[in-house]
mmCIF file of C-alpha atoms in Angstrom:
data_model
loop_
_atom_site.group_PDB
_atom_site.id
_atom_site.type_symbol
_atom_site.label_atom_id
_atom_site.label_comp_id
_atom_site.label_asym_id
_atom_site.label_seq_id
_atom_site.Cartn_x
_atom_site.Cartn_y
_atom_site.Cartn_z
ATOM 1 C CA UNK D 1 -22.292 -38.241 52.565
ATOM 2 C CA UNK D 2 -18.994 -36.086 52.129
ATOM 3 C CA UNK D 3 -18.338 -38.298 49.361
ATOM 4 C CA UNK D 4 -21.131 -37.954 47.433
ATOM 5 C CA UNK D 5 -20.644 -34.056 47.866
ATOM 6 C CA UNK D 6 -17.121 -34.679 47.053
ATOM 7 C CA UNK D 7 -18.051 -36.336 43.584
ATOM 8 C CA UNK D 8 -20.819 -33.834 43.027
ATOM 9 C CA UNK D 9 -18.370 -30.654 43.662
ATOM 10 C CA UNK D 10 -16.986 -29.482 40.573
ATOM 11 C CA UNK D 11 -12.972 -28.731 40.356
ATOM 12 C CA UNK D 12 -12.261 -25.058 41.780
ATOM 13 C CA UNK D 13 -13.208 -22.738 38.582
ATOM 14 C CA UNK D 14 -10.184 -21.429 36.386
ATOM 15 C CA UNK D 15 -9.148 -17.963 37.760
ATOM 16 C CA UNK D 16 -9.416 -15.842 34.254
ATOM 17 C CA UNK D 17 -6.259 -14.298 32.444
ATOM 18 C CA UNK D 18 -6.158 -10.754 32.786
ATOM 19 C CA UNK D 19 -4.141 -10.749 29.873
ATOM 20 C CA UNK D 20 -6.935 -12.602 27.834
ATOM 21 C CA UNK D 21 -9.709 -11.774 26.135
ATOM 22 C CA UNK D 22 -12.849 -13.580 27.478
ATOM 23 C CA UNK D 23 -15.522 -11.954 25.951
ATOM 24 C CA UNK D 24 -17.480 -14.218 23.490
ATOM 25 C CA UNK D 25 -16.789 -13.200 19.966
ATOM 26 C CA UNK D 26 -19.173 -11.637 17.885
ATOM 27 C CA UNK D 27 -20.490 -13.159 14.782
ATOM 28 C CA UNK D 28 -19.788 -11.735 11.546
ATOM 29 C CA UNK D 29 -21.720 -9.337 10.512
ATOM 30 C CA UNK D 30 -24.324 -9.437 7.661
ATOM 31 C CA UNK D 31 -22.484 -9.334 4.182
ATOM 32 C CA UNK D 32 -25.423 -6.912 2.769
ATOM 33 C CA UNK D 33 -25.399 -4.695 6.147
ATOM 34 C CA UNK D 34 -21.820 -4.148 5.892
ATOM 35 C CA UNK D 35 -22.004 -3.313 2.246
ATOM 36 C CA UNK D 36 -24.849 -0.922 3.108
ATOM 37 C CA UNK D 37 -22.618 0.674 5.722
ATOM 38 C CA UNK D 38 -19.364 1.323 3.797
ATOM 39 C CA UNK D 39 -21.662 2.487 0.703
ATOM 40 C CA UNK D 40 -23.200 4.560 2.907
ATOM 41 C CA UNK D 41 -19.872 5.993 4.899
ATOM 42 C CA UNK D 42 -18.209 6.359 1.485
ATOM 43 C CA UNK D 43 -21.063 7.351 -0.359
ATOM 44 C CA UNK D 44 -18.541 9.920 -2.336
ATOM 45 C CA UNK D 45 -16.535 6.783 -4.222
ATOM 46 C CA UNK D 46 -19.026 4.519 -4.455
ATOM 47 C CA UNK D 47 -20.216 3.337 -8.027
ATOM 48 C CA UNK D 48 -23.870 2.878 -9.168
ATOM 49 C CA UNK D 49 -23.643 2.198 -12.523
ATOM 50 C CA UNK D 50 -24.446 -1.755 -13.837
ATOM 51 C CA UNK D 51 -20.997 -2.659 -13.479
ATOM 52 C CA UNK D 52 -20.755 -2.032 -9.867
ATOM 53 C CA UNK D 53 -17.930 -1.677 -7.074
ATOM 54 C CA UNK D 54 -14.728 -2.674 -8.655
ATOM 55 C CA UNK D 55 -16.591 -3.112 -12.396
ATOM 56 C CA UNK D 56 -17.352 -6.704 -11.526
ATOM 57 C CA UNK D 57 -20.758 -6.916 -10.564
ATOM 58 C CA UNK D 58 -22.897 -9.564 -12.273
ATOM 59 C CA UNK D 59 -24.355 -8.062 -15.709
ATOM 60 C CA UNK D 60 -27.744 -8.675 -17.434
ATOM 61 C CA UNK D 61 -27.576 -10.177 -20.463
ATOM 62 C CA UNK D 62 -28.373 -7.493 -22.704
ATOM 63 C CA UNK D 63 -25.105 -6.180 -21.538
ATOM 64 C CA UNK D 64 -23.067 -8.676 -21.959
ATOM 65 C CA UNK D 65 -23.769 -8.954 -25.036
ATOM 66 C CA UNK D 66 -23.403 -5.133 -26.075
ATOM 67 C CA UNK D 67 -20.385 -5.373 -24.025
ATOM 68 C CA UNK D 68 -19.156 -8.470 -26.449
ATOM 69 C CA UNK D 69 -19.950 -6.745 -29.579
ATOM 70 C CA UNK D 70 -18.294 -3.910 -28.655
ATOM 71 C CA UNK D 71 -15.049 -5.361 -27.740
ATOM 72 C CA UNK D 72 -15.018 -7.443 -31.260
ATOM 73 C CA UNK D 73 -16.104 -4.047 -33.533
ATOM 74 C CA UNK D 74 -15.454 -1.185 -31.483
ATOM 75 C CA UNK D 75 -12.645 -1.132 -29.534
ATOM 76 C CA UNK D 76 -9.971 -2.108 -32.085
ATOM 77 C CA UNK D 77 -11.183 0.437 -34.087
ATOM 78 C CA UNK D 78 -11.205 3.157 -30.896
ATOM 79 C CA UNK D 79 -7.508 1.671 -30.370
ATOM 80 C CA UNK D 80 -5.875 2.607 -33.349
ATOM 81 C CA UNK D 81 -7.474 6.225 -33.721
ATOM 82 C CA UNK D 82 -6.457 6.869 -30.154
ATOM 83 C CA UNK D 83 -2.627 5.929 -30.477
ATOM 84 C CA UNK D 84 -2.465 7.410 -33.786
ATOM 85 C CA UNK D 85 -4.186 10.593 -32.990
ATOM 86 C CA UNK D 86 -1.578 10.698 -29.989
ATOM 87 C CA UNK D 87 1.716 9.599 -32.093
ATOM 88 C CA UNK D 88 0.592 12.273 -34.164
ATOM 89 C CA UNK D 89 0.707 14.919 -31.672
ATOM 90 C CA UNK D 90 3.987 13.690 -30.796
ATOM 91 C CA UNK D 91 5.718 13.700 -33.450
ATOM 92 C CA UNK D 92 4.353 17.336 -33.901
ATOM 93 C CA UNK D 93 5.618 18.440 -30.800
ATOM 94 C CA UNK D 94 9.263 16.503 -31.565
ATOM 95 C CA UNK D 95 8.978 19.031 -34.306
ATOM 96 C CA UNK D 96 7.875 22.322 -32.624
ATOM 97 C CA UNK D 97 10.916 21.127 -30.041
ATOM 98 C CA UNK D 98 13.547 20.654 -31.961
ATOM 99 C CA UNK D 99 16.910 22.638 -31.451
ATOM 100 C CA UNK D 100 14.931 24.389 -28.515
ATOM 101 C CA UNK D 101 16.451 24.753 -25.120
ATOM 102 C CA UNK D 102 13.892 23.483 -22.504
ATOM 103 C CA UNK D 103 13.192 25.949 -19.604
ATOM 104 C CA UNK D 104 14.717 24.430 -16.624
ATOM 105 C CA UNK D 105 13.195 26.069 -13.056
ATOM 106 C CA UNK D 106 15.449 23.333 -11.062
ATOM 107 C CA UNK D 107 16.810 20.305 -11.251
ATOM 108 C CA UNK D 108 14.532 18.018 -13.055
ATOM 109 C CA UNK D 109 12.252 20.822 -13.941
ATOM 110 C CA UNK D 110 12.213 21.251 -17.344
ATOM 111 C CA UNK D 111 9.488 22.347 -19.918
ATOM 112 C CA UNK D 112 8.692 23.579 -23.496
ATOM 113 C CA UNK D 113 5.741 25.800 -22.093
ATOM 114 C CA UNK D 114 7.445 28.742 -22.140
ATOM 115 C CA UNK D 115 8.448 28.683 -26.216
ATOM 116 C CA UNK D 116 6.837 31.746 -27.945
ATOM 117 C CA UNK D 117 6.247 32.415 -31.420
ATOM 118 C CA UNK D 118 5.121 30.070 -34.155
ATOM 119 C CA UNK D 119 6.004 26.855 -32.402
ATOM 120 C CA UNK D 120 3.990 27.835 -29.387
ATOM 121 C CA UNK D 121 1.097 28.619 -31.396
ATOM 122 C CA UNK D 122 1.214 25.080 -33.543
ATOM 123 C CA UNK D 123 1.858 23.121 -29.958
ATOM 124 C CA UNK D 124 -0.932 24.734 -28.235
ATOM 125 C CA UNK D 125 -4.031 25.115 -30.946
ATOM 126 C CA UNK D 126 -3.016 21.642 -31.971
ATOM 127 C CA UNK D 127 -3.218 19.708 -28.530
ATOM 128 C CA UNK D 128 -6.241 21.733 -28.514
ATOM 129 C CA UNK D 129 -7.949 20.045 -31.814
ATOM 130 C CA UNK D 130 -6.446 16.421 -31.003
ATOM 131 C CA UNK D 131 -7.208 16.626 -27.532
ATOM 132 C CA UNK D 132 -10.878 17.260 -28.473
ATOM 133 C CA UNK D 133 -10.809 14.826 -31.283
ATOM 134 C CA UNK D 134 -9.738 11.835 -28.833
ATOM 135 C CA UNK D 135 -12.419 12.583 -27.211
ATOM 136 C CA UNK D 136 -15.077 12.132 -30.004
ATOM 137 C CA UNK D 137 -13.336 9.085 -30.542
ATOM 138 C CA UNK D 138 -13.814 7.674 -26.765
ATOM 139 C CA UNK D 139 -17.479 8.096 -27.806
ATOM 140 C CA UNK D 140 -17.999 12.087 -26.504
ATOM 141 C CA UNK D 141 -19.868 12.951 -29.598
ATOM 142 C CA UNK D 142 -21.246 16.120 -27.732
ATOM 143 C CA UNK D 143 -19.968 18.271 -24.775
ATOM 144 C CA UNK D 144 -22.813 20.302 -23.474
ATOM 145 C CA UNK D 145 -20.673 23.554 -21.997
ATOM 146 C CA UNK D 146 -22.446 26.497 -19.989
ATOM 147 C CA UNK D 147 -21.464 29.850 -18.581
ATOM 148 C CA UNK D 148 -23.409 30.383 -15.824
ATOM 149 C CA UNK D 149 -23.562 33.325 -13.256
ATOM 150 C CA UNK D 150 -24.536 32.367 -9.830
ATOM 151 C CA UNK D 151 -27.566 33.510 -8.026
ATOM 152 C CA UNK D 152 -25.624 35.359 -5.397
ATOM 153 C CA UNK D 153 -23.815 37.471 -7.904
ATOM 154 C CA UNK D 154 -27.293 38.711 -9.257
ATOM 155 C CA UNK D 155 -29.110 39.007 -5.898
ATOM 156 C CA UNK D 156 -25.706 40.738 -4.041
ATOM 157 C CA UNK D 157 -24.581 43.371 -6.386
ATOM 158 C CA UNK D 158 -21.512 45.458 -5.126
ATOM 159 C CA UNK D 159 -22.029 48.256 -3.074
ATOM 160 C CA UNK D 160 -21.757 51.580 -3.513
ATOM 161 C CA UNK D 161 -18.219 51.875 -2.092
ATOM 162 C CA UNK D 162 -17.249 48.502 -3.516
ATOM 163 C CA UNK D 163 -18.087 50.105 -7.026
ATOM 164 C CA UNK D 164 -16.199 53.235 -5.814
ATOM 165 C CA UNK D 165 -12.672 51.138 -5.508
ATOM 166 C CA UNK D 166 -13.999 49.394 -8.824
ATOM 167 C CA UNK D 167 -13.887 52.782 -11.011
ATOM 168 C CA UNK D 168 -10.460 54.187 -9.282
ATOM 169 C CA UNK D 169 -8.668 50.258 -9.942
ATOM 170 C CA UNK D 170 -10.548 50.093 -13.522
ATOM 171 C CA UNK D 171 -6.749 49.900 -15.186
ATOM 172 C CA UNK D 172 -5.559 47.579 -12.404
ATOM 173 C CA UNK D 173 -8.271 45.339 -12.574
ATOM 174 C CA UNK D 174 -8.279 45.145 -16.937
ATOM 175 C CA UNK D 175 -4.481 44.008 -16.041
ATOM 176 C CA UNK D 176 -5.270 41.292 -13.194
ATOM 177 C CA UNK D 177 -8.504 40.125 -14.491
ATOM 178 C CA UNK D 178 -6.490 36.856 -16.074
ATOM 179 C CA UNK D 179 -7.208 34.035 -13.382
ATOM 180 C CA UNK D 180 -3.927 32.633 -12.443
ATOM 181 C CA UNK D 181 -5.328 28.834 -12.309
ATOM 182 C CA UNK D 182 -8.049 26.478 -13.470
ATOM 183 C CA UNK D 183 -9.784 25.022 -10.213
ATOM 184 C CA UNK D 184 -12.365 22.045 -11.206
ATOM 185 C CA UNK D 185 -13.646 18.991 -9.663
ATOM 186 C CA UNK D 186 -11.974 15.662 -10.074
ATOM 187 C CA UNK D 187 -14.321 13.030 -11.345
ATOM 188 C CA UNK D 188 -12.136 10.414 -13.904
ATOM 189 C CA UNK D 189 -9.268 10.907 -15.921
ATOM 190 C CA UNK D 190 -10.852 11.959 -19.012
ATOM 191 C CA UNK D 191 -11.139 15.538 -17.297
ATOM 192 C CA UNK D 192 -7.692 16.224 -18.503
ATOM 193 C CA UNK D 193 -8.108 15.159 -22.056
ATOM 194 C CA UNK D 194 -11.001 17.574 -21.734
ATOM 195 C CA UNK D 195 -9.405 20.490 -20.227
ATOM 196 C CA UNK D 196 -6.340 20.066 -22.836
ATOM 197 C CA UNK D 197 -9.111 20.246 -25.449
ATOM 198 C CA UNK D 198 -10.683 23.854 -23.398
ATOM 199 C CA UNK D 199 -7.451 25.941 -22.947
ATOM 200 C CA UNK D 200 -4.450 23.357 -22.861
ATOM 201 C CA UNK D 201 -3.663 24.303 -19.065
ATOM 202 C CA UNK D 202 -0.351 22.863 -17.536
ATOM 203 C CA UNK D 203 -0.780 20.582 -15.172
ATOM 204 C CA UNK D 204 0.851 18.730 -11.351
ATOM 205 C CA UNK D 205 2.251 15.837 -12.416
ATOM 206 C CA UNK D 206 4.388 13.270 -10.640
ATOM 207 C CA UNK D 207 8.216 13.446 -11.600
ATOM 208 C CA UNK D 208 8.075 10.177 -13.300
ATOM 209 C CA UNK D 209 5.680 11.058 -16.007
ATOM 210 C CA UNK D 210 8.550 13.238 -17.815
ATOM 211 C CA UNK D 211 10.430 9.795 -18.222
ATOM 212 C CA UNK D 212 7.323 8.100 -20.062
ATOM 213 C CA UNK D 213 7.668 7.074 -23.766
ATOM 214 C CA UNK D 214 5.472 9.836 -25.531
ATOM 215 C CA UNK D 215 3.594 10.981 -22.521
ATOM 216 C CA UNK D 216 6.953 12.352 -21.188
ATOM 217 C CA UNK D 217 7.079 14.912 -24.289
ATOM 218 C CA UNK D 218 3.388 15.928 -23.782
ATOM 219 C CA UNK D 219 3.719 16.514 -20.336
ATOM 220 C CA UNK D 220 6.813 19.055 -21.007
ATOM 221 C CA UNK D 221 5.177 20.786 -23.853
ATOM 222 C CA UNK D 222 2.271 21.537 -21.502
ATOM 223 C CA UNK D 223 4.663 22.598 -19.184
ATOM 224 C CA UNK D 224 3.296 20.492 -16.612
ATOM 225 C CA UNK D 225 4.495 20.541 -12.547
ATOM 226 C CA UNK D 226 6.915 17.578 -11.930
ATOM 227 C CA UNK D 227 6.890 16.973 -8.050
ATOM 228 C CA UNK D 228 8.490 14.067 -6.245
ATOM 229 C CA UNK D 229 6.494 14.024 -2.844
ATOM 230 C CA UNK D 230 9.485 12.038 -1.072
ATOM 231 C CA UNK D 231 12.622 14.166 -2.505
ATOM 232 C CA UNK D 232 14.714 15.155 0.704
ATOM 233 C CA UNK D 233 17.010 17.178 -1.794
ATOM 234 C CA UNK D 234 17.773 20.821 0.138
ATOM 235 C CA UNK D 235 17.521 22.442 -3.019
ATOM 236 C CA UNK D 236 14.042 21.299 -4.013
ATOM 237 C CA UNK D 237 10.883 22.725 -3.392
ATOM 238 C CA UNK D 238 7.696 21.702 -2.311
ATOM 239 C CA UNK D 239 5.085 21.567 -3.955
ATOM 240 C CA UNK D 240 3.143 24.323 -3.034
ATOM 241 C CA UNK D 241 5.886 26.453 -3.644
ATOM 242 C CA UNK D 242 6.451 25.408 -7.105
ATOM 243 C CA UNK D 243 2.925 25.876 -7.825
ATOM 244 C CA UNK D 244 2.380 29.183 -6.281
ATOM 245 C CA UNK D 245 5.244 30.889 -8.539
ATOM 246 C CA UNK D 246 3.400 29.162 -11.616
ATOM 247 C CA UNK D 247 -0.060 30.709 -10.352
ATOM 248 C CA UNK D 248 1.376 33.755 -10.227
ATOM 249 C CA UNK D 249 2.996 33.962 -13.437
ATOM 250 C CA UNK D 250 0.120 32.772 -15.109
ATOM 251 C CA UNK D 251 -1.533 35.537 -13.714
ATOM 252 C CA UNK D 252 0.328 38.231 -14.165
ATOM 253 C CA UNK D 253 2.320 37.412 -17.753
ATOM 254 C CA UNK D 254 -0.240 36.664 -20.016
ATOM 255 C CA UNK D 255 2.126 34.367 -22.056
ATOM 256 C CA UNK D 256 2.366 32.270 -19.462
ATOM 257 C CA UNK D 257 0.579 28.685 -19.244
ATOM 258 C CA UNK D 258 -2.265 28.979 -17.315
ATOM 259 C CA UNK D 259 -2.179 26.187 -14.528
ATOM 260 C CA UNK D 260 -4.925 23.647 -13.892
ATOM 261 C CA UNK D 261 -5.619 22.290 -10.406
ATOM 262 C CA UNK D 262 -8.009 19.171 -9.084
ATOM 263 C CA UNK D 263 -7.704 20.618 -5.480
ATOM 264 C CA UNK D 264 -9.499 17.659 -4.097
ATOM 265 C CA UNK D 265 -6.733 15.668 -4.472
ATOM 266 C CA UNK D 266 -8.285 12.348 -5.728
ATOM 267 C CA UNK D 267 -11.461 11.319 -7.768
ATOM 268 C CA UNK D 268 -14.921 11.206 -6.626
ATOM 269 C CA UNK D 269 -18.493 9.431 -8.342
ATOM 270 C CA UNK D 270 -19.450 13.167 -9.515
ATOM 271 C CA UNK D 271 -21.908 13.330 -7.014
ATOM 272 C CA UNK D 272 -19.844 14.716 -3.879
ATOM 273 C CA UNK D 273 -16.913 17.349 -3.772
ATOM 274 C CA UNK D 274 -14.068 16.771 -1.272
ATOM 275 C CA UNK D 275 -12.837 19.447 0.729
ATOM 276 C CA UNK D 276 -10.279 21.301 -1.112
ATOM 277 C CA UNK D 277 -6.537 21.915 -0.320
ATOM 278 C CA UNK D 278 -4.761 25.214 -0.343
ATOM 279 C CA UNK D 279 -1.764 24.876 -2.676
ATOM 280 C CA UNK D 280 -3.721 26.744 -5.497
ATOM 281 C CA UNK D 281 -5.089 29.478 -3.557
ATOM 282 C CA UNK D 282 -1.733 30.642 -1.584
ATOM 283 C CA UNK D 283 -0.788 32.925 -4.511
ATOM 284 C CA UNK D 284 -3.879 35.167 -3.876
ATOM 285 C CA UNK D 285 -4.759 35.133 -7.142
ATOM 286 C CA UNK D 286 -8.048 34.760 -8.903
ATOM 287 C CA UNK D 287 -9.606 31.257 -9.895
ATOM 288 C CA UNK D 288 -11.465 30.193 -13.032
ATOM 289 C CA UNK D 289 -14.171 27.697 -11.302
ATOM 290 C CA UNK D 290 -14.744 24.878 -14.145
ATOM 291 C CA UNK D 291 -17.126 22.003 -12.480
ATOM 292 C CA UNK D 292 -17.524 18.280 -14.806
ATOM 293 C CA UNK D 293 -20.241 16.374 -14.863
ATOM 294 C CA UNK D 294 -21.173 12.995 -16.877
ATOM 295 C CA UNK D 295 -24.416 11.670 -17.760
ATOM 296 C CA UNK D 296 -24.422 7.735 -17.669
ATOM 297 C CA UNK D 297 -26.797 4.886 -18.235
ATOM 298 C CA UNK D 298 -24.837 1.710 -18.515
ATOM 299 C CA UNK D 299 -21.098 2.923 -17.351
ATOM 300 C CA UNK D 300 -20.232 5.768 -15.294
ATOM 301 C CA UNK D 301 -16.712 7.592 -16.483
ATOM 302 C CA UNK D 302 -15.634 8.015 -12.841
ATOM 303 C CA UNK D 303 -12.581 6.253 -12.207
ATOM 304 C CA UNK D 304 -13.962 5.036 -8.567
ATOM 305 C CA UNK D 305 -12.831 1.763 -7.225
ATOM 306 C CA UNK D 306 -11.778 0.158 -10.698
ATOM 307 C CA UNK D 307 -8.742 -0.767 -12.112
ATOM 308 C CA UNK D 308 -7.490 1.777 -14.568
ATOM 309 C CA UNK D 309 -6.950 -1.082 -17.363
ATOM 310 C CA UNK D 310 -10.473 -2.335 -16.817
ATOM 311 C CA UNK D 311 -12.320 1.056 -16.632
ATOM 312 C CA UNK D 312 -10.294 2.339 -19.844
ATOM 313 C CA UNK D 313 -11.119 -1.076 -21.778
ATOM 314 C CA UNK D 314 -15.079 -0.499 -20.472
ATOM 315 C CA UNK D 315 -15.188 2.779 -21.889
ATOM 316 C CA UNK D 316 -13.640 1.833 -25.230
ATOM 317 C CA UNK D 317 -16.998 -0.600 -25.350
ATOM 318 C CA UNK D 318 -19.524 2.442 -24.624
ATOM 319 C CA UNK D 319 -20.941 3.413 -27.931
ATOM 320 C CA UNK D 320 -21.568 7.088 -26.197
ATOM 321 C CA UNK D 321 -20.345 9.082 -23.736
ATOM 322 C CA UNK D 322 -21.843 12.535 -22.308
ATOM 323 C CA UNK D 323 -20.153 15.373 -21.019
ATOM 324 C CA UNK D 324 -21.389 18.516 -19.258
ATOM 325 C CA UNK D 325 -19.138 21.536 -18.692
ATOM 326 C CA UNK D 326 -20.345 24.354 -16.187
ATOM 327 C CA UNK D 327 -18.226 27.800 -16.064
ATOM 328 C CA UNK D 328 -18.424 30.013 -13.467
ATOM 329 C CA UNK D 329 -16.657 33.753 -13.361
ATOM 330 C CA UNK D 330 -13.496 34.185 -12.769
ATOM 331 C CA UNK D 331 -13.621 34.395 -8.919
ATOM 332 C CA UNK D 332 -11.510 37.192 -7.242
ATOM 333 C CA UNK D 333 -10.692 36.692 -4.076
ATOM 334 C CA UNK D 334 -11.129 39.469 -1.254
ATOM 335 C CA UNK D 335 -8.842 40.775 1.129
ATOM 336 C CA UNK D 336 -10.230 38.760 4.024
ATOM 337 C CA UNK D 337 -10.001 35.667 1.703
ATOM 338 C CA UNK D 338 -6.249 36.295 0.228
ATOM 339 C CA UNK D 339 -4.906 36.645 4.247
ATOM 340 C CA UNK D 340 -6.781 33.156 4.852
ATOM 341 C CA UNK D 341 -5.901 30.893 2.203
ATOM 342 C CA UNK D 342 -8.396 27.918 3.584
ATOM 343 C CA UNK D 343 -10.919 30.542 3.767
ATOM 344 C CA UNK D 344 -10.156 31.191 0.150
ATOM 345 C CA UNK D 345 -10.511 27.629 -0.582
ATOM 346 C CA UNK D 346 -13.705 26.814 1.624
ATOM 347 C CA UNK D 347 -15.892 29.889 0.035
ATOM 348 C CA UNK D 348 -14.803 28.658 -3.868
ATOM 349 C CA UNK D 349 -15.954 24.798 -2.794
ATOM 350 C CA UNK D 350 -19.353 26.114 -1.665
ATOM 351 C CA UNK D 351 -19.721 28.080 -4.481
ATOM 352 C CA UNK D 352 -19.105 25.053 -6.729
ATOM 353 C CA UNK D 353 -21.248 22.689 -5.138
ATOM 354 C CA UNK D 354 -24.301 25.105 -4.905
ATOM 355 C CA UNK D 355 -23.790 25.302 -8.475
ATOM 356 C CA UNK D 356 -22.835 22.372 -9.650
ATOM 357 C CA UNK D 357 -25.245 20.064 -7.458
ATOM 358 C CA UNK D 358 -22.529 18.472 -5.427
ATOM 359 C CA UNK D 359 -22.720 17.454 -2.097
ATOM 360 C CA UNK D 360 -20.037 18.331 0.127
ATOM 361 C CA UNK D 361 -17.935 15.545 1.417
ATOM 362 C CA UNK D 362 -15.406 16.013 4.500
ATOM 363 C CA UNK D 363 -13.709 12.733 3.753
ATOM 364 C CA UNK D 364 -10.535 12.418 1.252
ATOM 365 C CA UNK D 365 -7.714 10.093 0.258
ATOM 366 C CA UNK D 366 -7.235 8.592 3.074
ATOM 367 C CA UNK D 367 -10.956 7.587 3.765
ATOM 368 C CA UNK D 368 -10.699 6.130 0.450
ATOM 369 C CA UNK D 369 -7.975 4.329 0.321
ATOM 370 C CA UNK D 370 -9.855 2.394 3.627
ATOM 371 C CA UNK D 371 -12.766 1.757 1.432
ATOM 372 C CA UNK D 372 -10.626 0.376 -1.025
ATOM 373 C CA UNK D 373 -8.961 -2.027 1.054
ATOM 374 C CA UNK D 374 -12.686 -2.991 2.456
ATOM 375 C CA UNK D 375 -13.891 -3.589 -0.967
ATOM 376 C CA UNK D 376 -10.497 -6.134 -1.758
ATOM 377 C CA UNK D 377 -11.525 -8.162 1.292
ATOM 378 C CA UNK D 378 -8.130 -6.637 3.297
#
């Protein structure tokens, strides 16, 4: 009898490894559920146009073949215009340059903004014209730009003391009325060619751009913000430093280049707006709210989880492009507002999204470079 039990006991059960993880893995889940999830916890960079997430979704066939006979008629055609249109401009400003001393703010700060007269002028209204006419060549035949006033301006009219300090700073106010900076949403990089083509703005730029064949010109002449994040140098400053002194230049020398700012800090689908950082509202000054929107049917302009060679080779292929500008009043910022800089920065992103029909986001560049990396299979 003990030794049947002896045969029918089992060897003494393996004592588990605390060290070890025991628990039964879980199966992988559902390819569709996970892409529902991420599109729906990064709804702010996620593309919906027929291309799809990384522009490599499967196409109909109606595309494909638009997309074919585009490449064949239209793009070599697109290519040529654009890189003459922008040798043009710089051998124009090689011209307008010429035996002029750059302004140098610090070491490897250097620009041809600050040139007055004639050569200014010639610079400035033709980066303007070019600027614009790239644009009708990438297919933006129309730009549909609005002024519009918000609702709260017209239904909150100042009070009666408010208009009180208005008449006694009438003279101070005709002098500070010039808004120091450009703030719009970030949507693709064709905002810039369009804001070039609007006021020719100067722009943040990393250091690197200045050593670019052609591009490194341009970027001078528009007198454009060279940072270098990483720079450890004790005599360099940070960014929002070097942008705060241009802010307030801008506003208060009307000569000056105005400066342009994405203060999102990355590119979105047009739908959302990020939350905004404070480097271009530390200088108290007041802010020209510009918000971009494109109209698409086939391919959507945002520069969202596509390679920058395949998204500028798709847009050579669209046969149109839309555009629609909204302008909001120069926004002056009130006491309460220039103490709190974030403050200051919060109350101009609502504004924008009320009018504009964003949605606000609170995720950024680091939420996106996650979805990214999801998308890439890492």
């Amino acid at each position: 009898m003990e030794s049947e039990l002896q045969g029918l006991n089992p060897k003494p059960p393996k004592q588990p490894d605390p060290n070890k993880d025991e628990r039964p893995l879980l199966k992988p889940p559902d390819a569709a559920a996970s892409s529902g999830e991420l599109d729906k916890k990064y709804a702010a960079f996620v593309r919906s146009d027929v291309y799809g997430s990384m522009g490599r979704g499967e196409l109909p066939t109606r595309e494909k073949v638009l997309l074919g006979l585009a490449l064949v008629t239209l793009v070599p055609v697109r290519v040529v215009a654009v890189t003459t249109i922008l040798l043009l401009y710089y051998l124009i400003c090689r011209v307008c340059t010429m035996c002029s001393v750059p302004n140098r703010e610090e070491e490897h700060q250097e620009d041809y903004a600050h040139i007055v007269g004639w050569r200014r002028i010639v610079i400035v209204q033709c980066g303007r014209a070019l600027s614009r006419l790239m644009l009708f060549v990438l297919g933006f035949y129309w730009i549909t730009q609005t002024y519009r006033i918000p609702q709260t301006y017209v239904e909150n009219p100042a009070t009666p003391s408010e208009q009180e300090n208005d008449a006694q700073s009438e003279d101070t106010q005709s002098e500070d009325s010039r808004p120091g900076v450009i703030i719009s949403n970030h949507v693709s990089y064709l905002d810039i060619l369009y804001h070039m083509s609007a006021s020719f703005p100067s722009f943040v730029a990393k250091r690197s751009v200045a050593k670019l064949p052609l591009i490194g010109l341009l970027s001078k002449c528009l007198g454009c913000v060279l940072v270098q994040r990483e720079s450890k140098s004790p005599d360099f400053k940070g960014v929002s430093a070097v942008v705060t002194e241009r802010i307030r230049e801008a506003h208060q020398n009307a000569s000056a280049p105005t400066m342009m700012l994405f203060p999102e800090g990355t590119t979105t689908n047009g739908d959302f707006l990020l939350p905004f950082k404070t480097g271009g509202f530390l200088a108290k000054a007041p802010v020209l709210p510009v918000i971009l929107s494109y109209h698409y049917q086939r391919l959507s302009p945002a520069w969202e989880s596509i390679s920058g060679v395949r998204h500028v080779i798709l847009i050579l292929c669209q046969f149109v492009n839309y555009m629609e500008v909204t302008q909001l009043p120069t926004y002056y910022p009130s006491q309460q507002e220039q103490d709190d800089p974030k403050l200051y920065a919060n109350n101009v992103r609502r504004l924008m999204a009320s009018e504009g029909n964003l949605i606000l986001s609170d995720i950024g560049l680091a939420e996106k470079r996650i979805y990214h990396a999801a998308l890439n299979g890492k």
